[in-house]
């Protein structure tokens, strides 16, 4: 427990708002929380008020790096990861039993942190660590706001739904899936996305990445497998690359592990094609500009990616991560495909299937525009502001 650098505001200060954030493990739970914190800070600052934040996470989760890097006080509690299995007997594995035994310890630790910090609201964004901190909020009688990024409630939020003051969900389609008893607490906010994602400029991407071999008469495809890259997506795109480069420019974010092999392959491409292929292990600060330049995106279908692409109105071909919790990515991709807002490639994905999916989007600008418009109807660029409204209303009862 490292509480030594928690910012304290004077007790009873009317101007300061105190927030405990809990959630993390992955970017999907961590970044929406961070965006909500920044947005709340800006809202309060405009009213001459300050925000005092404490993040409760785990040492192993992404939040342990992100929170301190953003100047947010961080403390960790014990938590148990439940290993899912379709066989109920396997759920009672020694590892699961040992982890479940850690939850009461985590609740006790979180209860002490929350009792000391006296937050106005506890915001839980999912991930295993949200369970002990969310239960502790209830024990300390502090308003608890849950935020769910995906269409169906995740494991942590299902456990906490009965204790929540408000449940902020990302999609209208979540409402009928909620237990009847908690539906009255639900508000559709959307999934907060970083405001800079919406502010990109295509020409900046050309300059920053040196895309001078690109043919601007052709559409540009952005391929991404997420920060770590995806072997599956890299392999399928490599097999389809000669065909793709006759019809498009390609920016391929392949993950640090995939760079070497793909670079060797790219060296064998004929000259004009090679100039239309840009390979990167990771795309950082240039991402908003890359999005602005892209006509079509090929990617996984995690909740954060979906929120960004629909807010931007980008035609997308989704290759869901098959092993995602509760098959959530396939569910997300299918949901948008049914609305005509994306193409979902499920099951065994080959270069031929990728060509069939991407081909019509490359040759038909009108089809791209229709898909973009449909994607936009699912986008909620103001999600962070809506979530801040929910947090502030929960605080005032």
Coordinates of C-alpha atoms in Angstrom, one line a residue:
X1 CA 0.0 0.0 0.0
X2 CA 1.6 3.2 -1.1
X3 CA -0.5 6.1 0.2
X4 CA 2.4 8.4 0.9
X5 CA 1.8 10.6 -2.1
X6 CA -2.0 11.1 -1.9
X7 CA -3.0 14.7 -2.4
X8 CA -5.0 15.9 0.6
X9 CA -7.2 18.9 0.5
X10 CA -8.3 20.6 3.7
X11 CA -11.1 18.8 5.4
X12 CA -14.5 20.4 4.7
X13 CA -13.1 22.5 1.8
X14 CA -16.3 23.3 -0.2
X15 CA -14.3 24.0 -3.4
X16 CA -12.6 20.6 -3.8
X17 CA -14.2 17.6 -5.3
X18 CA -12.8 14.2 -4.2
X19 CA -13.0 11.3 -6.5
X20 CA -11.8 7.7 -6.1
X21 CA -11.3 5.9 -9.4
X22 CA -11.0 2.2 -9.6
X23 CA -10.6 -0.1 -12.6
X24 CA -7.9 -1.2 -15.0
X25 CA -5.9 -4.2 -15.9
X26 CA -6.2 -3.3 -19.6
X27 CA -6.4 -0.1 -21.6
X28 CA -10.1 -0.8 -22.2
X29 CA -10.8 -0.1 -18.5
X30 CA -8.0 2.3 -17.8
X31 CA -8.2 5.0 -20.6
X32 CA -11.9 5.8 -20.3
X33 CA -11.3 6.4 -16.5
X34 CA -8.4 8.7 -17.3
X35 CA -10.4 10.6 -19.9
X36 CA -13.3 11.0 -17.4
X37 CA -10.8 12.3 -14.8
X38 CA -9.3 14.9 -17.2
X39 CA -12.8 16.0 -18.3
X40 CA -14.0 16.4 -14.7
X41 CA -10.9 18.3 -13.8
X42 CA -11.5 20.8 -16.7
X43 CA -15.2 21.1 -15.8
X44 CA -14.4 21.9 -12.1
X45 CA -11.6 24.2 -13.0
X46 CA -14.0 26.3 -15.1
X47 CA -16.1 26.7 -11.9
X48 CA -13.0 27.6 -9.8
X49 CA -13.0 24.2 -8.1
X50 CA -10.2 21.7 -7.7
X51 CA -10.3 17.9 -8.1
X52 CA -8.6 15.6 -5.7
X53 CA -8.2 12.1 -7.2
X54 CA -7.0 8.8 -5.9
X55 CA -6.8 5.7 -8.1
X56 CA -7.2 2.3 -6.5
X57 CA -5.6 -0.4 -8.8
X58 CA -3.3 -3.4 -8.8
X59 CA 0.4 -3.3 -9.1
X60 CA 0.3 -5.5 -12.2
X61 CA -2.3 -3.6 -14.2
X62 CA -1.7 -0.9 -16.8
X63 CA -3.2 1.7 -14.4
X64 CA -0.1 1.3 -12.1
X65 CA 1.9 3.0 -14.8
X66 CA -0.7 5.3 -16.3
X67 CA -2.0 7.0 -13.1
X68 CA 1.4 8.1 -11.7
X69 CA 2.5 9.2 -15.2
X70 CA -0.6 11.4 -15.3
X71 CA 0.2 12.8 -11.9
X72 CA -2.7 10.9 -10.2
X73 CA -2.1 9.5 -6.7
X74 CA -2.2 5.7 -6.9
X75 CA -2.6 2.9 -4.3
X76 CA -3.0 -0.8 -4.8
X77 CA -5.2 -3.4 -3.1
X78 CA -5.3 -7.2 -3.3
X79 CA -7.6 -8.6 -5.9
X80 CA -8.5 -12.0 -7.4
X81 CA -8.6 -12.7 -11.1
X82 CA -11.3 -15.2 -11.9
X83 CA -10.2 -17.6 -14.7
X84 CA -13.3 -18.3 -16.8
X85 CA -14.2 -21.7 -17.9
X86 CA -17.2 -23.2 -19.7
X87 CA -16.9 -26.2 -17.4
X88 CA -18.3 -25.1 -13.9
X89 CA -16.1 -27.6 -12.2
X90 CA -13.0 -26.1 -13.6
X91 CA -14.0 -22.7 -12.2
X92 CA -13.3 -24.3 -8.7
X93 CA -9.6 -24.5 -9.6
X94 CA -7.0 -24.1 -6.9
X95 CA -5.9 -20.8 -8.5
X96 CA -9.5 -19.5 -8.6
X97 CA -10.1 -20.5 -5.0
X98 CA -6.9 -18.9 -3.9
X99 CA -7.8 -15.7 -5.7
X100 CA -11.3 -15.5 -4.4
X101 CA -9.8 -15.7 -0.9
X102 CA -8.0 -12.5 -1.7
X103 CA -11.2 -10.5 -2.4
X104 CA -12.1 -10.0 1.2
X105 CA -8.6 -8.8 1.9
X106 CA -8.9 -6.3 -1.0
X107 CA -12.3 -5.1 0.3
X108 CA -10.8 -4.5 3.8
X109 CA -7.8 -2.6 2.3
X110 CA -10.1 -0.6 -0.1
X111 CA -12.5 0.2 2.8
X112 CA -9.7 1.7 4.8
X113 CA -8.5 3.8 1.8
X114 CA -12.0 5.1 1.1
X115 CA -12.8 5.8 4.7
X116 CA -9.6 7.9 5.0
X117 CA -10.0 9.7 1.6
X118 CA -13.7 10.4 2.0
X119 CA -14.5 10.7 -1.7
X120 CA -17.6 12.5 -3.0
X121 CA -18.0 9.7 -5.6
X122 CA -16.3 6.3 -6.4
X123 CA -16.1 5.7 -10.2
X124 CA -15.5 2.0 -11.2
X125 CA -14.7 1.2 -14.8
X126 CA -14.4 -2.6 -14.6
X127 CA -11.6 -5.1 -14.3
X128 CA -11.0 -7.3 -11.3
X129 CA -9.8 -4.6 -9.0
X130 CA -13.1 -2.7 -9.3
X131 CA -14.9 -5.4 -7.2
X132 CA -13.2 -4.9 -3.9
X133 CA -13.1 -1.1 -4.2
X134 CA -16.8 -1.0 -5.4
X135 CA -17.9 -3.2 -2.5
X136 CA -15.9 -0.9 -0.1
X137 CA -17.7 2.2 -1.5
X138 CA -21.0 0.6 -0.5
X139 CA -19.7 -0.3 3.0
X140 CA -18.5 3.3 3.4
X141 CA -21.8 4.6 2.1
X142 CA -20.2 6.5 -0.8
X143 CA -22.0 7.0 -4.1
X144 CA -20.8 4.4 -6.6
X145 CA -20.9 5.1 -10.4
X146 CA -20.2 2.2 -12.7
X147 CA -19.1 2.7 -16.3
X148 CA -19.4 -0.2 -18.7
X149 CA -17.5 0.0 -22.0
X150 CA -19.0 -2.9 -23.8
X151 CA -22.5 -3.9 -24.8
X152 CA -22.9 -6.5 -22.1
X153 CA -22.0 -5.9 -18.5
X154 CA -18.5 -7.3 -17.7
X155 CA -18.0 -9.6 -14.7
X156 CA -16.9 -6.9 -12.3
X157 CA -19.8 -4.6 -13.1
X158 CA -22.3 -7.5 -12.8
X159 CA -21.1 -8.1 -9.3
X160 CA -21.4 -4.4 -8.4
X161 CA -24.6 -3.5 -10.2
X162 CA -26.8 -3.9 -7.1
X163 CA -24.6 -1.5 -5.1
X164 CA -24.4 1.2 -7.7
X165 CA -25.9 4.7 -7.5
X166 CA -25.7 5.1 -11.3
X167 CA -24.7 2.7 -14.1
X168 CA -23.3 4.5 -17.1
X169 CA -23.5 2.3 -20.2
X170 CA -22.0 2.9 -23.7
X171 CA -24.9 1.7 -25.8
X172 CA -28.7 1.7 -25.9
X173 CA -28.6 -2.0 -26.5
X174 CA -27.2 -2.6 -23.0
X175 CA -30.4 -1.4 -21.3
X176 CA -32.6 -4.5 -22.0
X177 CA -29.7 -6.7 -20.9
X178 CA -29.6 -5.2 -17.4
X179 CA -31.3 -7.0 -14.5
X180 CA -34.7 -5.4 -14.1
X181 CA -33.9 -4.3 -10.5
X182 CA -31.0 -2.0 -11.6
X183 CA -32.4 -0.6 -14.9
X184 CA -33.7 2.5 -13.2
X185 CA -30.1 3.4 -12.3
X186 CA -28.8 3.2 -15.9
X187 CA -27.8 6.1 -18.1
X188 CA -26.5 5.9 -21.6
X189 CA -23.3 8.0 -21.8
X190 CA -21.2 6.2 -24.4
X191 CA -17.6 5.3 -23.9
X192 CA -15.2 8.2 -23.2
X193 CA -12.6 8.8 -25.8
X194 CA -9.5 11.0 -25.7
X195 CA -10.5 14.4 -27.2
X196 CA -7.3 14.5 -29.2
X197 CA -8.4 11.5 -31.2
X198 CA -11.0 13.7 -32.9
X199 CA -8.6 16.5 -33.8
X200 CA -6.4 14.9 -36.3
X201 CA -5.2 16.3 -39.7
X202 CA -4.4 14.0 -42.7
X203 CA -1.5 16.3 -43.9
X204 CA 0.2 16.1 -40.5
X205 CA 0.3 12.3 -40.8
X206 CA 1.9 12.6 -44.3
X207 CA 4.6 14.9 -42.9
X208 CA 5.2 13.2 -39.5
X209 CA 5.5 9.7 -41.0
X210 CA 7.1 10.7 -44.3
X211 CA 4.4 9.2 -46.5
X212 CA 5.7 10.8 -49.7
X213 CA 5.4 7.6 -51.7
X214 CA 1.7 7.4 -51.1
X215 CA -0.6 7.9 -54.1
X216 CA -3.2 10.3 -52.8
X217 CA -5.7 9.4 -55.6
X218 CA -6.0 6.0 -53.9
X219 CA -7.7 5.3 -50.6
X220 CA -5.6 4.8 -47.5
X221 CA -6.1 1.7 -45.2
X222 CA -4.9 1.8 -41.6
X223 CA -4.3 -1.7 -40.2
X224 CA -3.8 -2.1 -36.4
X225 CA -3.7 -5.0 -34.0
X226 CA -3.6 -2.8 -30.9
X227 CA -0.5 -1.7 -29.0
X228 CA 1.0 -5.3 -28.9
X229 CA 0.1 -6.0 -32.5
X230 CA -1.7 -9.2 -33.6
X231 CA 0.0 -12.1 -35.3
X232 CA -3.3 -13.1 -36.9
X233 CA -4.0 -9.7 -38.5
X234 CA -0.3 -9.3 -39.5
X235 CA -0.3 -12.7 -41.3
X236 CA -3.6 -12.1 -43.1
X237 CA -2.6 -8.6 -44.2
X238 CA 0.9 -9.8 -45.4
X239 CA -0.8 -12.5 -47.6
X240 CA -3.1 -9.9 -49.1
X241 CA -0.5 -7.1 -49.4
X242 CA 0.4 -7.3 -53.1
X243 CA -3.3 -7.2 -53.9
X244 CA -4.0 -4.4 -51.4
X245 CA -1.1 -2.2 -52.6
X246 CA -2.4 -2.2 -56.2
X247 CA -5.6 -0.5 -54.8
X248 CA -4.6 1.4 -51.7
X249 CA -2.0 3.0 -49.6
X250 CA -1.4 1.0 -46.4
X251 CA -0.3 2.1 -42.9
X252 CA 0.3 -1.0 -40.9
X253 CA 0.8 -0.8 -37.1
X254 CA 2.1 -4.3 -36.4
X255 CA 3.3 -4.4 -32.8
X256 CA 7.0 -4.4 -31.8
X257 CA 7.3 -8.2 -32.2
X258 CA 6.1 -8.2 -35.8
X259 CA 8.3 -5.5 -37.3
X260 CA 11.4 -7.5 -38.4
X261 CA 9.6 -10.2 -40.3
X262 CA 7.2 -7.8 -42.1
X263 CA 10.1 -5.4 -42.9
X264 CA 11.9 -8.3 -44.7
X265 CA 8.8 -9.1 -46.6
X266 CA 8.2 -5.5 -47.6
X267 CA 11.8 -5.4 -49.0
X268 CA 10.6 -7.9 -51.7
X269 CA 7.7 -5.7 -52.9
X270 CA 8.0 -4.0 -56.3
X271 CA 9.0 -0.3 -56.2
X272 CA 5.8 1.7 -56.5
X273 CA 3.9 -0.7 -54.2
X274 CA 6.7 -0.6 -51.6
X275 CA 6.3 3.2 -51.5
X276 CA 2.6 2.9 -50.6
X277 CA 3.4 0.7 -47.6
X278 CA 4.3 2.2 -44.2
X279 CA 5.1 -0.2 -41.4
X280 CA 5.3 0.8 -37.7
X281 CA 5.7 -1.2 -34.6
X282 CA 3.7 1.4 -32.7
X283 CA 1.8 4.5 -33.6
X284 CA 1.8 7.0 -30.7
X285 CA 1.1 10.7 -30.9
X286 CA 0.4 10.6 -34.6
X287 CA -2.6 8.3 -34.2
X288 CA -5.2 11.1 -34.5
X289 CA -3.6 12.2 -37.8
X290 CA -3.4 8.6 -39.1
X291 CA -7.1 8.2 -38.3
X292 CA -7.8 11.4 -40.2
X293 CA -5.9 10.2 -43.2
X294 CA -7.4 6.7 -43.2
X295 CA -10.4 5.9 -45.5
X296 CA -10.8 2.3 -44.1
X297 CA -9.6 0.8 -40.9
X298 CA -8.8 -2.9 -40.3
X299 CA -8.6 -3.8 -36.6
X300 CA -9.7 -5.7 -33.6
X301 CA -13.1 -4.7 -32.2
X302 CA -12.4 -3.9 -28.5
X303 CA -14.7 -1.3 -26.9
X304 CA -12.2 1.5 -27.0
X305 CA -11.5 1.0 -30.7
X306 CA -15.2 0.9 -31.5
X307 CA -15.8 4.1 -29.5
X308 CA -13.1 5.9 -31.5
X309 CA -14.0 4.7 -34.9
X310 CA -17.7 5.4 -34.5
X311 CA -17.1 8.9 -33.1
X312 CA -14.9 9.5 -36.1
X313 CA -17.3 7.8 -38.6
X314 CA -14.7 5.5 -40.1
X315 CA -15.6 2.5 -42.3
X316 CA -14.1 -0.6 -40.6
X317 CA -13.4 -4.2 -41.2
X318 CA -13.2 -5.9 -37.8
X319 CA -11.2 -9.1 -37.1
X320 CA -12.3 -9.8 -33.5
X321 CA -10.0 -11.3 -30.9
X322 CA -11.5 -14.7 -30.4
X323 CA -10.4 -15.2 -26.9
X324 CA -11.7 -11.9 -25.5
X325 CA -13.7 -12.1 -22.3
X326 CA -17.1 -13.5 -23.0
X327 CA -16.4 -13.3 -26.7
X328 CA -17.1 -9.6 -26.3
X329 CA -15.2 -8.5 -29.4
X330 CA -17.2 -10.7 -31.8
X331 CA -20.4 -9.5 -30.2
X332 CA -19.2 -5.8 -30.7
X333 CA -18.3 -6.4 -34.3
X334 CA -21.5 -8.3 -35.2
X335 CA -23.6 -5.5 -33.5
X336 CA -22.1 -2.8 -35.9
X337 CA -22.2 -5.1 -38.9
X338 CA -25.9 -5.6 -38.4
X339 CA -26.3 -1.8 -38.4
X340 CA -24.4 -1.5 -41.7
X341 CA -21.7 0.4 -39.8
X342 CA -18.8 -2.1 -40.3
X343 CA -17.8 -5.5 -41.7
X344 CA -17.2 -8.3 -39.3
X345 CA -14.8 -11.2 -40.2
X346 CA -15.5 -14.0 -37.7
X347 CA -14.1 -17.5 -37.5
X348 CA -11.1 -18.5 -39.7
X349 CA -9.9 -15.3 -41.4
X350 CA -7.9 -15.8 -44.7
X351 CA -6.4 -13.3 -47.1
X352 CA -9.2 -14.1 -49.6
X353 CA -11.9 -13.2 -47.0
X354 CA -10.1 -10.0 -46.2
X355 CA -10.0 -9.1 -49.9
X356 CA -13.7 -9.8 -50.2
X357 CA -14.4 -7.6 -47.2
X358 CA -12.1 -4.7 -48.1
X359 CA -12.4 -4.7 -51.9
X360 CA -15.9 -3.1 -52.2
X361 CA -14.9 -0.4 -49.7
X362 CA -11.8 0.5 -51.7
X363 CA -13.5 0.7 -55.1
X364 CA -16.7 2.4 -54.0
X365 CA -16.5 5.8 -52.3
X366 CA -20.3 6.0 -51.9
X367 CA -20.3 2.7 -50.0
X368 CA -17.6 4.1 -47.7
X369 CA -19.6 7.2 -47.1
X370 CA -22.8 5.2 -46.3
X371 CA -20.9 3.1 -43.8
X372 CA -19.2 6.1 -42.3
X373 CA -22.6 7.8 -41.7
X374 CA -24.0 4.6 -40.1
X375 CA -20.9 4.3 -37.9
X376 CA -21.4 8.0 -36.8
X377 CA -24.9 7.3 -35.6
X378 CA -23.4 4.8 -33.1
X379 CA -20.6 7.3 -32.1
X380 CA -20.8 9.4 -29.0
X381 CA -18.0 12.0 -29.2
X382 CA -19.4 13.7 -26.0
X383 CA -19.3 10.6 -23.9
X384 CA -16.8 11.9 -21.4
X385 CA -18.9 15.0 -20.7
X386 CA -22.0 12.8 -20.3
X387 CA -20.2 10.6 -17.8
X388 CA -19.0 13.7 -15.9
X389 CA -22.7 14.8 -15.6
X390 CA -23.5 11.4 -14.1
X391 CA -20.6 11.6 -11.6
X392 CA -21.6 15.1 -10.5
X393 CA -25.3 14.2 -10.2
X394 CA -24.4 11.1 -8.1
X395 CA -22.4 13.3 -5.8
X396 CA -25.3 15.6 -5.2
X397 CA -27.6 12.7 -4.5

